[in-house]
């Protein structure tokens, strides 16, 4: 993605909003009605957020209504847990549906009547072919399909068989109801699509009332028409289904005539946005659950500390287009940083501690140091942190033999400890294996507050935590779940990143963080944005890294 792509659409407008505006100007509709139609067979992911923001956003902006409709036509894969999670996630994103909560299963009786209507008009028939036979006869993009030997069954026979299908007389897969359209159509979706299949399965809402269930195509468009949807917005894969969507509207006594519009689905680098794959990740325990912070689910992002505002900001930033593309995951991180930078209070935390002893600081003594909570927001106030003889700094802030341009700690080097003092490294103490385990340093009492006493400069300012003030925490650092920017959805396990989760079990945090509330994001200075994980307990602090501070996207944007 280049810098210009990220500007998104001018002033929040896009081709769908333009269509909606034009339809309102032409008085085609009194009120705009959209819908978000998830199938409750998994948790929502960030791709769904794009669709949610579009559908609910349009309803808000144009004074219309957006329905939440569960597309619950496949009882073998759908569960109440998913329904509850989807409702929670949509609300969390900041949208509401008022009383407009619907289920495709609310319409099963009407859909059934409409199927009989098609049969009575010679526009649907019962096919006894096996699935394989139907697949073979469907043809290809280059070759037309062949008519089923059952295609010319009489209306009475079709009706009788369909009613017996409904009453549960036949086993799963014995026969189906198909629309009678055109087996030679260039559009395979019009080659006598299946409308109903036999499925002896209990449905979460209709129980065992039904032994037949409508197909997605038959249920979806007709649900739109029943609800008076004006703009049925879906992703590009359904473009080829639009002629079928319209065929139903032409051939059924529907109460309204919605129009379908297609937009490009969200694709993100290093991410797979497919419920089938996400279900597989959970089922095969590649992650700890739907809300694992490495998952692109809204539940996972929330647990990771991503604010809903950042997701809405991201969706606005990428815009709505008609051509598919892949968005750089760095663009998402950019939106997360933008929001967190404004709100997150600054704290100090040492993730990989190295002990420092200040030799000329009196033993048993400590002092309070004032530290600001937010550099751009004086109203956020300040807090007191303790300084003392024993401190921790970040392991990577010391190099025994400093590399070129490494201005942090090394023997003889002087640095500033943020808010506190200048310190000079005198000696590195090693253990038997040669690993540096402690730095012996001195401090300059005249540099209190981190100010230079005589104009001398130091090139590095380090974060630190004093032993007197420290609480120990577990920090979870999340990296990309997949190793490749374009992971293979068909064989996703092969592209999993074995280093997607890094656990640091001995981090030292300033004590204010022990009281952290999971709803409040914090910035660990020089490290990134963090939040407490629900695994935290009274004696166990666990933090998730939401996103690092390093802004790789700024570099991409600058060079793009
Ligand atoms: P998946 O492909 O992840 O299984 P789905 O399309 O089967 O998703 P649905 O529950 O049918 O999942 O999706 C509900 C709505 O969300 C649909 O209108 C669909 O077009 C939209 N949607 C799904 N994935 C994306 C995406 N990546 N970007 C934008 N919209 C999406
Ligand atoms: Mg779908």
Coordinates of C-alpha atoms and ligand atoms in Angstrom, one line a residue:
X1 CA 0.0 0.0 0.0
X2 CA 1.4 3.4 -0.9
X3 CA 1.0 6.6 1.0
X4 CA -1.7 7.9 -1.4
X5 CA -3.8 4.8 -1.0
X6 CA -4.1 5.4 2.7
X7 CA -5.8 8.7 2.3
X8 CA -9.0 6.6 1.7
X9 CA -12.0 8.4 0.3
X10 CA -12.3 12.2 0.3
X11 CA -14.2 13.5 3.3
X12 CA -15.4 10.0 4.2
X13 CA -17.3 9.6 0.9
X14 CA -17.1 6.5 -1.3
X15 CA -19.0 5.1 -4.3
X16 CA -21.6 3.5 -2.1
X17 CA -22.3 6.6 -0.1
X18 CA -22.5 8.5 -3.5
X19 CA -25.1 6.0 -4.7
X20 CA -27.1 6.4 -1.5
X21 CA -27.0 10.2 -1.7
X22 CA -28.1 10.1 -5.3
X23 CA -31.0 7.7 -4.5
X24 CA -32.1 10.1 -1.7
X25 CA -31.8 13.1 -4.0
X26 CA -33.9 11.3 -6.6
X27 CA -36.5 10.5 -3.9
X28 CA -36.2 6.8 -4.6
X29 CA -36.5 5.9 -0.9
X30 CA -38.0 7.7 2.1
X31 CA -35.5 6.1 4.4
X32 CA -32.3 4.1 3.8
X33 CA -32.3 0.6 5.3
X34 CA -29.1 -1.5 5.3
X35 CA -28.2 -4.7 7.2
X36 CA -25.3 -6.5 8.5
X37 CA -25.9 -10.2 7.9
X38 CA -23.4 -12.4 9.7
X39 CA -23.7 -16.2 9.8
X40 CA -23.3 -17.2 13.5
X41 CA -20.7 -19.8 12.7
X42 CA -17.7 -18.0 14.3
X43 CA -16.5 -14.8 15.8
X44 CA -16.3 -11.5 13.9
X45 CA -12.9 -10.4 12.5
X46 CA -11.6 -7.1 11.3
X47 CA -12.9 -7.7 7.8
X48 CA -16.4 -7.8 9.3
X49 CA -15.6 -4.5 11.0
X50 CA -15.3 -3.0 7.6
X51 CA -18.7 -4.2 6.6
X52 CA -20.2 -3.2 10.0
X53 CA -18.8 0.4 9.8
X54 CA -20.1 0.7 6.2
X55 CA -23.6 -0.6 6.9
X56 CA -24.2 1.0 10.3
X57 CA -22.2 4.0 9.3
X58 CA -24.4 4.7 6.2
X59 CA -27.5 4.3 8.3
X60 CA -26.2 6.8 10.8
X61 CA -25.0 9.3 8.3
X62 CA -28.2 9.3 6.2
X63 CA -30.7 9.1 9.1
X64 CA -31.6 5.5 8.2
X65 CA -31.7 2.1 9.8
X66 CA -29.3 -0.8 9.9
X67 CA -30.6 -4.2 10.8
X68 CA -28.5 -6.9 12.5
X69 CA -29.6 -10.1 10.8
X70 CA -28.3 -13.5 11.6
X71 CA -28.0 -15.6 8.5
X72 CA -28.8 -18.8 10.5
X73 CA -29.6 -21.2 7.7
X74 CA -27.0 -23.9 8.5
X75 CA -27.8 -25.4 11.9
X76 CA -24.9 -27.8 11.8
X77 CA -22.3 -25.0 12.1
X78 CA -24.1 -22.3 14.0
X79 CA -24.2 -21.7 17.8
X80 CA -25.7 -19.4 20.4
X81 CA -22.2 -18.6 21.6
X82 CA -21.5 -17.0 18.3
X83 CA -24.7 -15.0 18.2
X84 CA -23.9 -13.6 21.7
X85 CA -20.3 -12.8 20.7
X86 CA -21.4 -11.1 17.5
X87 CA -23.9 -8.9 19.3
X88 CA -21.3 -7.9 21.8
X89 CA -18.7 -7.1 19.2
X90 CA -21.0 -4.9 17.1
X91 CA -22.0 -2.9 20.2
X92 CA -18.4 -2.7 21.3
X93 CA -17.5 -1.2 17.9
X94 CA -20.0 1.5 18.7
X95 CA -23.1 0.6 16.8
X96 CA -26.6 -0.4 17.8
X97 CA -29.6 -1.8 16.0
X98 CA -32.4 -0.7 18.3
X99 CA -35.2 -3.2 17.9
X100 CA -34.0 -4.3 14.5
X101 CA -32.6 -7.6 15.4
X102 CA -33.6 -10.3 12.9
X103 CA -32.9 -13.9 12.0
X104 CA -33.2 -15.5 8.6
X105 CA -35.0 -18.3 10.5
X106 CA -37.7 -15.8 11.3
X107 CA -38.6 -16.1 7.7
X108 CA -38.5 -19.9 7.2
X109 CA -42.3 -20.2 6.8
X110 CA -42.5 -17.4 4.2
X111 CA -39.5 -18.7 2.3
X112 CA -41.1 -22.1 2.2
X113 CA -44.3 -20.6 0.8
X114 CA -42.2 -18.7 -1.8
X115 CA -40.5 -22.0 -2.8
X116 CA -44.0 -23.5 -3.4
X117 CA -44.9 -20.4 -5.4
X118 CA -41.9 -21.1 -7.7
X119 CA -42.9 -24.7 -8.0
X120 CA -46.5 -23.8 -8.9
X121 CA -45.2 -21.5 -11.6
X122 CA -42.9 -24.2 -13.1
X123 CA -39.9 -22.3 -11.9
X124 CA -38.6 -24.9 -9.4
X125 CA -38.3 -28.7 -9.4
X126 CA -37.2 -31.5 -7.2
X127 CA -34.0 -33.1 -8.3
X128 CA -33.2 -36.7 -7.2
X129 CA -29.7 -36.7 -8.6
X130 CA -26.8 -37.3 -6.2
X131 CA -24.5 -34.4 -5.3
X132 CA -21.9 -35.8 -7.6
X133 CA -24.2 -36.2 -10.5
X134 CA -25.3 -32.6 -10.1
X135 CA -21.7 -31.4 -9.9
X136 CA -20.8 -33.3 -13.1
X137 CA -23.8 -31.9 -14.9
X138 CA -23.2 -28.3 -13.9
X139 CA -20.6 -27.7 -16.6
X140 CA -17.7 -25.3 -16.3
X141 CA -16.9 -21.7 -17.1
X142 CA -16.3 -22.8 -20.7
X143 CA -18.9 -25.6 -21.1
X144 CA -22.6 -25.3 -20.5
X145 CA -24.3 -27.6 -18.0
X146 CA -26.7 -30.4 -18.8
X147 CA -30.4 -30.6 -17.8
X148 CA -31.3 -32.9 -15.0
X149 CA -33.4 -35.9 -16.0
X150 CA -35.9 -34.7 -13.3
X151 CA -36.1 -31.1 -14.7
X152 CA -39.4 -31.6 -16.4
X153 CA -41.3 -33.2 -13.5
X154 CA -44.9 -32.0 -13.3
X155 CA -46.0 -29.4 -10.8
X156 CA -48.1 -31.8 -8.8
X157 CA -45.3 -34.3 -8.4
X158 CA -42.9 -31.5 -7.4
X159 CA -45.3 -30.1 -4.8
X160 CA -45.9 -33.5 -3.4
X161 CA -42.2 -34.4 -3.1
X162 CA -41.4 -30.9 -1.6
X163 CA -44.1 -31.3 1.0
X164 CA -42.8 -34.8 1.9
X165 CA -39.2 -33.3 2.1
X166 CA -40.6 -30.8 4.6
X167 CA -42.3 -33.5 6.6
X168 CA -39.1 -35.3 7.1
X169 CA -39.9 -38.4 5.0
X170 CA -36.5 -38.5 3.2
X171 CA -33.0 -38.9 4.5
X172 CA -30.3 -36.2 4.2
X173 CA -29.2 -35.6 0.7
X174 CA -31.9 -37.7 -1.0
X175 CA -33.2 -34.9 -3.1
X176 CA -33.1 -31.1 -3.4
X177 CA -35.3 -28.3 -4.6
X178 CA -33.7 -26.4 -7.5
X179 CA -34.7 -23.2 -9.3
X180 CA -35.5 -23.9 -13.0
X181 CA -33.5 -21.2 -14.7
X182 CA -31.0 -22.1 -17.4
X183 CA -28.4 -24.8 -17.4
X184 CA -26.6 -23.2 -20.3
X185 CA -26.2 -19.8 -18.7
X186 CA -22.7 -18.2 -18.9
X187 CA -23.2 -17.5 -15.2
X188 CA -22.9 -20.7 -13.2
X189 CA -25.0 -19.3 -10.4
X190 CA -28.0 -19.4 -12.8
X191 CA -27.6 -23.0 -13.7
X192 CA -30.6 -24.2 -11.7
X193 CA -29.2 -23.3 -8.2
X194 CA -30.2 -25.3 -5.2
X195 CA -32.9 -23.6 -3.1
X196 CA -33.6 -26.2 -0.4
X197 CA -31.7 -29.2 0.9
X198 CA -32.8 -32.0 3.3
X199 CA -31.0 -31.7 6.7
X200 CA -32.2 -33.5 9.8
X201 CA -30.6 -31.2 12.3
X202 CA -31.9 -29.3 15.3
X203 CA -31.7 -25.5 14.8
X204 CA -30.9 -23.2 17.8
X205 CA -34.1 -21.2 17.2
X206 CA -36.5 -23.4 15.3
X207 CA -35.6 -26.7 17.0
X208 CA -36.7 -29.7 15.0
X209 CA -39.5 -28.0 13.1
X210 CA -37.6 -28.2 9.9
X211 CA -36.0 -31.0 8.0
X212 CA -35.2 -28.8 5.1
X213 CA -33.2 -25.6 5.1
X214 CA -32.9 -22.9 2.5
X215 CA -29.7 -22.1 0.6
X216 CA -27.8 -18.9 1.3
X217 CA -28.8 -17.4 -2.0
X218 CA -32.5 -18.2 -1.5
X219 CA -32.7 -17.0 2.1
X220 CA -30.4 -14.0 1.8
X221 CA -32.0 -11.9 -0.9
X222 CA -35.6 -12.7 0.2
X223 CA -34.7 -11.7 3.8
X224 CA -33.5 -8.4 2.4
X225 CA -36.8 -7.9 0.5
X226 CA -38.9 -8.8 3.6
X227 CA -37.1 -6.3 5.7
X228 CA -37.3 -3.6 3.1
X229 CA -33.6 -3.2 2.7
X230 CA -32.9 -0.5 0.2
X231 CA -29.1 -1.1 -0.3
X232 CA -27.9 -4.6 0.2
X233 CA -24.2 -4.2 0.5
X234 CA -21.9 -7.2 0.2
X235 CA -18.4 -8.1 -0.8
X236 CA -17.2 -8.6 -4.4
X237 CA -17.5 -12.4 -4.4
X238 CA -21.2 -12.0 -4.6
X239 CA -21.1 -9.9 -7.8
X240 CA -21.8 -13.0 -9.8
X241 CA -24.7 -13.9 -7.6
X242 CA -26.5 -10.6 -8.3
X243 CA -28.3 -11.9 -11.4
X244 CA -29.7 -14.7 -9.2
X245 CA -30.6 -12.2 -6.5
X246 CA -32.6 -10.3 -9.1
X247 CA -34.1 -13.4 -10.6
X248 CA -35.8 -14.2 -7.3
X249 CA -37.0 -10.6 -6.9
X250 CA -38.5 -10.9 -10.5
X251 CA -40.2 -14.2 -9.8
X252 CA -41.5 -13.9 -6.3
X253 CA -44.3 -11.7 -4.8
X254 CA -41.8 -9.9 -2.6
X255 CA -42.9 -6.8 -0.7
X256 CA -39.9 -4.6 -1.7
X257 CA -37.1 -4.6 -4.2
X258 CA -33.7 -4.1 -2.7
X259 CA -30.6 -3.6 -4.8
X260 CA -27.3 -5.3 -4.2
X261 CA -24.0 -3.4 -4.3
X262 CA -20.6 -5.0 -4.0
X263 CA -17.4 -3.6 -2.5
X264 CA -13.9 -4.9 -2.0
X265 CA -13.4 -7.1 1.1
X266 CA -10.6 -6.2 3.5
X267 CA -7.4 -8.2 3.1
X268 CA -4.5 -7.6 5.4
X269 CA -0.9 -8.7 5.1
X270 CA 0.2 -11.5 7.4
X271 CA -3.4 -12.2 8.2
X272 CA -6.1 -14.6 7.1
X273 CA -9.6 -13.2 7.3
X274 CA -11.7 -16.3 6.9
X275 CA -13.9 -17.8 9.5
X276 CA -13.1 -21.2 8.3
X277 CA -9.4 -20.7 8.9
X278 CA -10.0 -18.9 12.2
X279 CA -12.2 -21.8 13.3
X280 CA -9.3 -24.1 12.4
X281 CA -6.8 -22.1 14.4
X282 CA -9.0 -22.4 17.5
X283 CA -10.1 -26.0 16.9
X284 CA -6.5 -27.2 16.4
X285 CA -5.2 -25.2 19.3
X286 CA -2.8 -23.1 17.3
X287 CA -4.1 -20.2 19.4
X288 CA -5.6 -20.1 22.9
X289 CA -9.1 -19.3 21.7
X290 CA -11.2 -16.9 19.7
X291 CA -10.0 -14.0 21.8
X292 CA -6.3 -14.9 21.7
X293 CA -4.6 -11.5 21.1
X294 CA -2.9 -12.8 18.0
X295 CA -6.2 -13.4 16.3
X296 CA -7.6 -10.8 13.9
X297 CA -11.0 -11.3 15.6
X298 CA -12.6 -8.3 17.3
X299 CA -12.5 -10.3 20.5
X300 CA -8.7 -10.9 20.1
X301 CA -8.0 -7.3 19.1
X302 CA -10.0 -6.1 22.1
X303 CA -8.1 -8.3 24.5
X304 CA -4.8 -7.1 23.0
X305 CA -5.8 -3.6 23.9
X306 CA -6.9 -2.2 20.6
X307 CA -9.6 0.5 21.1
X308 CA -12.7 0.3 19.0
X309 CA -12.0 3.9 17.9
X310 CA -8.7 2.6 16.3
X311 CA -10.7 0.1 14.3
X312 CA -13.2 2.7 13.1
X313 CA -10.3 5.0 12.3
X314 CA -8.6 2.3 10.3
X315 CA -11.7 1.5 8.3
X316 CA -12.1 5.1 7.5
X317 CA -8.5 5.4 6.5
X318 CA -8.6 2.5 4.0
X319 CA -11.8 3.6 2.4
X320 CA -14.3 1.6 0.4
X321 CA -13.3 0.6 -3.1
X322 CA -14.6 -1.6 -6.0
X323 CA -11.3 -3.4 -6.6
X324 CA -9.7 -5.9 -4.3
X325 CA -6.4 -5.1 -2.7
X326 CA -4.3 -6.0 0.2
X327 CA -3.7 -3.5 3.0
X328 CA -0.3 -3.5 4.8
X329 CA -0.8 -4.6 8.4
X330 CA 1.4 -1.6 9.3
X331 CA -1.5 0.7 8.4
X332 CA -3.6 -0.9 11.1
X333 CA -0.8 -0.5 13.6
X334 CA -0.6 3.1 12.6
X335 CA -4.3 3.7 13.4
X336 CA -3.9 1.9 16.8
X337 CA -0.9 4.2 17.7
X338 CA -2.7 7.3 16.6
X339 CA -5.5 6.6 19.1
X340 CA -3.4 5.3 21.9
X341 CA -0.9 8.1 21.7
X342 CA -3.6 10.5 22.6
X343 CA -5.1 8.6 25.5
X344 CA -2.5 6.3 27.0
X345 CA -0.8 7.4 30.2
X346 CA 3.0 7.1 30.2
X347 CA 4.6 4.7 32.6
X348 CA 8.0 3.1 33.0
X349 CA 8.5 -0.6 32.7
X350 CA 11.7 -2.6 32.2
X351 CA 10.9 -5.7 30.1
X352 CA 14.2 -7.5 30.3
X353 CA 15.8 -6.2 33.5
X354 CA 19.5 -5.6 34.2
X355 CA 20.3 -4.6 37.7
X356 CA 22.1 -1.3 38.3
X357 CA 23.7 -0.3 41.6
X358 CA 24.4 3.4 42.1
X359 CA 27.5 3.2 44.3
X360 CA 27.5 6.7 45.6
X361 CA 23.8 6.7 46.5
X362 CA 23.3 6.0 50.2
X363 CA 22.2 2.5 51.1
X364 CA 18.6 2.2 52.5
X365 CA 17.6 5.6 51.2
X366 CA 15.1 6.5 48.4
X367 CA 13.5 9.6 47.1
X368 CA 10.4 10.6 45.2
X369 CA 10.8 11.8 41.7
X370 CA 8.0 13.6 39.8
X371 CA 7.1 12.1 36.4
X372 CA 4.5 13.5 34.0
X373 CA 1.6 11.2 33.0
X374 CA 1.3 12.6 29.4
X375 CA 3.7 14.9 27.7
X376 CA 1.0 16.5 25.5
X377 CA -1.7 16.7 28.1
X378 CA -0.9 18.6 31.3
X379 CA -4.4 17.8 32.6
X380 CA -3.3 14.2 32.9
X381 CA -1.1 15.4 35.8
X382 CA 1.9 13.6 37.3
X383 CA 2.9 10.9 39.6
X384 CA 5.7 10.1 42.1
X385 CA 8.2 7.4 41.4
X386 CA 10.9 6.2 43.6
X387 CA 14.6 6.5 42.9
X388 CA 17.1 4.5 45.0
X389 CA 20.4 2.7 45.1
X390 CA 19.2 -0.4 43.2
X391 CA 17.5 0.1 39.9
X392 CA 16.7 -1.9 36.7
X393 CA 17.4 -0.8 33.2
X394 CA 16.7 -2.6 29.9
X395 CA 19.3 -5.3 29.1
X396 CA 19.6 -4.0 25.5
X397 CA 20.5 -0.5 26.8
X398 CA 23.9 -1.9 27.8
X399 CA 26.8 -3.0 25.5
X400 CA 30.1 -3.9 26.9
X401 CA 31.8 -3.0 23.6
X402 CA 29.5 -0.3 22.2
X403 CA 28.6 -0.6 18.5
X404 CA 29.0 2.5 16.3
X405 CA 26.3 5.1 17.3
X406 CA 25.4 3.2 20.4
X407 CA 25.2 6.0 23.0
X408 CA 23.5 4.2 25.8
X409 CA 25.3 2.4 28.7
X410 CA 28.8 0.9 28.3
X411 CA 31.8 1.1 30.6
X412 CA 32.6 4.8 31.0
X413 CA 29.5 6.1 29.3
X414 CA 27.1 8.7 30.9
X415 CA 23.4 8.7 30.2
X416 CA 20.3 10.3 31.6
X417 CA 17.8 8.3 33.6
X418 CA 14.5 9.8 32.6
X419 CA 13.1 12.4 35.2
X420 CA 16.0 11.4 37.6
X421 CA 19.7 11.8 37.3
X422 CA 22.7 11.4 35.0
X423 CA 24.5 8.2 35.8
X424 CA 27.9 6.9 34.6
X425 CA 28.7 3.2 34.2
X426 CA 31.8 2.2 36.0
X427 CA 31.9 -1.5 35.7
X428 CA 29.9 -4.5 34.4
X429 CA 29.8 -7.5 36.8
X430 CA 29.5 -10.9 35.2
X431 CA 28.5 -14.3 36.5
X432 CA 30.5 -17.5 36.1
X433 CA 29.2 -18.0 32.6
X434 CA 30.4 -14.6 31.5
X435 CA 26.9 -13.0 31.3
X436 CA 26.6 -9.4 32.5
X437 CA 24.4 -9.5 35.6
X438 CA 24.9 -6.1 37.1
X439 CA 26.2 -2.6 36.3
X440 CA 28.0 -0.6 38.9
X441 CA 27.4 3.1 38.3
X442 CA 27.6 6.5 40.0
X443 CA 25.2 9.3 39.8
X444 CA 25.6 13.1 39.7
X445 CA 23.5 14.5 42.5
X446 CA 23.6 17.9 40.8
X447 CA 21.6 16.6 37.8
X448 CA 18.4 16.0 39.7
X449 CA 15.3 16.0 37.5
X450 CA 17.6 14.8 34.6
X451 CA 18.9 18.2 34.0
X452 CA 22.4 18.9 33.0
X453 CA 24.2 20.7 35.9
X454 CA 26.9 22.4 33.7
X455 CA 25.7 22.2 30.2
X456 CA 27.3 18.9 29.5
X457 CA 25.3 16.7 27.2
X458 CA 24.3 13.1 27.2
X459 CA 23.1 11.4 24.1
X460 CA 20.8 8.8 25.6
X461 CA 17.8 9.0 28.0
X462 CA 16.8 5.6 29.4
X463 CA 13.7 4.4 31.2
X464 CA 14.3 2.6 34.5
X465 CA 12.5 1.3 37.5
X466 CA 13.9 1.3 41.1
X467 CA 13.9 -1.8 43.1
X468 CA 12.1 0.1 45.9
X469 CA 9.2 0.8 43.5
X470 CA 9.2 -2.3 41.3
X471 CA 6.4 -4.9 40.8
X472 CA 7.2 -8.0 38.8
X473 CA 4.9 -8.8 35.8
X474 CA 4.6 -11.1 32.9
X475 CA 4.6 -9.4 29.6
X476 CA 3.2 -11.0 26.4
X477 CA 4.6 -9.7 23.2
X478 CA 2.7 -10.6 20.1
X479 CA 4.2 -10.9 16.7
X480 CA 2.6 -11.7 13.3
X481 CA 0.7 -15.0 13.5
X482 CA 1.9 -16.0 10.1
X483 CA 5.4 -15.8 8.7
X484 CA 4.4 -14.7 5.2
X485 CA 2.7 -11.5 4.1
X486 CA 0.3 -13.7 2.0
X487 CA -0.3 -16.8 4.1
X488 CA -1.9 -19.8 2.3
X489 CA -5.5 -20.2 3.6
X490 CA -5.6 -23.7 2.1
X491 CA -2.6 -24.8 4.2
X492 CA -2.4 -22.2 6.9
X493 CA -0.7 -24.4 9.5
X494 CA 2.5 -24.4 7.4
X495 CA 2.7 -20.7 7.5
X496 CA 2.3 -20.2 11.2
X497 CA 4.9 -18.2 13.0
X498 CA 6.4 -20.3 15.8
X499 CA 7.5 -17.0 17.4
X500 CA 4.1 -15.3 17.4
X501 CA 4.0 -15.2 21.2
X502 CA 7.0 -14.1 23.3
X503 CA 6.6 -14.3 27.1
X504 CA 8.8 -12.1 29.4
X505 CA 8.2 -13.4 32.9
X506 CA 10.4 -11.1 34.9
X507 CA 9.6 -7.6 33.8
X508 CA 9.9 -4.8 36.4
X509 CA 7.2 -2.2 36.4
X510 CA 6.7 1.0 38.4
X511 CA 4.2 0.3 41.2
X512 CA 1.5 2.5 39.7
X513 CA 1.0 -0.2 37.1
X514 CA 0.0 -2.7 39.8
X515 CA -3.3 -0.8 40.0
X516 CA -3.9 -0.8 36.3
X517 CA -7.4 -1.2 35.1
X518 CA -7.7 -3.3 32.0
X519 CA -9.8 -0.8 30.3
X520 CA -7.0 1.8 30.4
X521 CA -4.2 1.5 27.9
X522 CA -0.7 2.6 29.0
X523 CA 2.4 3.5 27.2
X524 CA 5.5 1.9 28.5
X525 CA 8.0 4.6 27.6
X526 CA 10.3 3.6 24.7
X527 CA 8.5 0.3 24.4
X528 CA 5.0 0.6 23.1
X529 CA 1.4 0.4 24.2
X530 CA 0.2 -2.2 26.7
X531 CA -2.9 -3.2 28.6
X532 CA -3.5 -5.7 31.4
X533 CA -4.6 -9.1 30.3
X534 CA -7.6 -10.8 32.0
X535 CA -5.2 -13.6 33.1
X536 CA -4.1 -11.1 35.7
X537 CA -4.9 -12.1 39.3
X538 CA -4.3 -10.3 42.7
X539 CA -0.7 -11.6 42.9
X540 CA -0.1 -12.0 39.2
X541 CA 0.2 -9.1 36.8
X542 CA 0.0 -9.9 33.1
X543 CA 0.3 -7.3 30.4
X544 CA -0.2 -7.6 26.7
X545 CA 1.7 -5.5 24.2
X546 CA -0.9 -3.9 22.0
X547 CA 1.6 -2.5 19.5
X548 CA 5.2 -1.3 19.6
X549 CA 6.2 2.3 19.3
X550 CA 8.2 1.9 16.2
X551 CA 6.4 3.4 13.3
X552 CA 7.3 1.3 10.3
X553 CA 4.3 2.6 8.5
X554 CA 5.7 6.2 8.6
X555 CA 8.7 4.8 6.7
X556 CA 6.6 3.0 4.2
X557 CA 4.5 6.2 3.7
X558 CA 7.6 8.3 3.3
X559 CA 9.2 6.1 0.7
X560 CA 5.9 5.2 -1.0
Ligands
LIG1 P1 -15.6 -15.5 6.1 O1 -15.2 -15.4 4.7 O2 -14.6 -14.9 7.1 O3 -16.0 -16.8 6.5 P2 -18.2 -14.7 5.6 O4 -18.4 -13.7 4.5 O5 -18.6 -16.1 5.4 O6 -16.8 -14.5 6.3 P3 -20.4 -13.7 7.0 O7 -20.8 -14.0 8.4 O8 -21.3 -14.2 5.9 O9 -19.0 -14.2 6.9 O10 -20.2 -12.2 6.8 C1 -21.1 -11.2 7.2 C2 -20.8 -10.0 6.3 O11 -19.4 -9.5 6.5 C3 -21.0 -10.3 4.9 O12 -21.8 -9.2 4.3 C4 -19.6 -10.2 4.3 O13 -19.6 -9.8 3.0 C5 -18.8 -9.3 5.2 N1 -17.4 -9.6 5.2 C6 -16.9 -10.8 5.5 N2 -15.5 -10.8 5.4 C7 -15.2 -9.5 5.0 C8 -14.0 -8.9 4.7 N3 -12.8 -9.5 4.8 N4 -14.1 -7.6 4.4 C9 -15.2 -6.9 4.3 N5 -16.4 -7.5 4.6 C10 -16.4 -8.8 4.9
LIG2 MG1 -20.6 -15.7 4.2

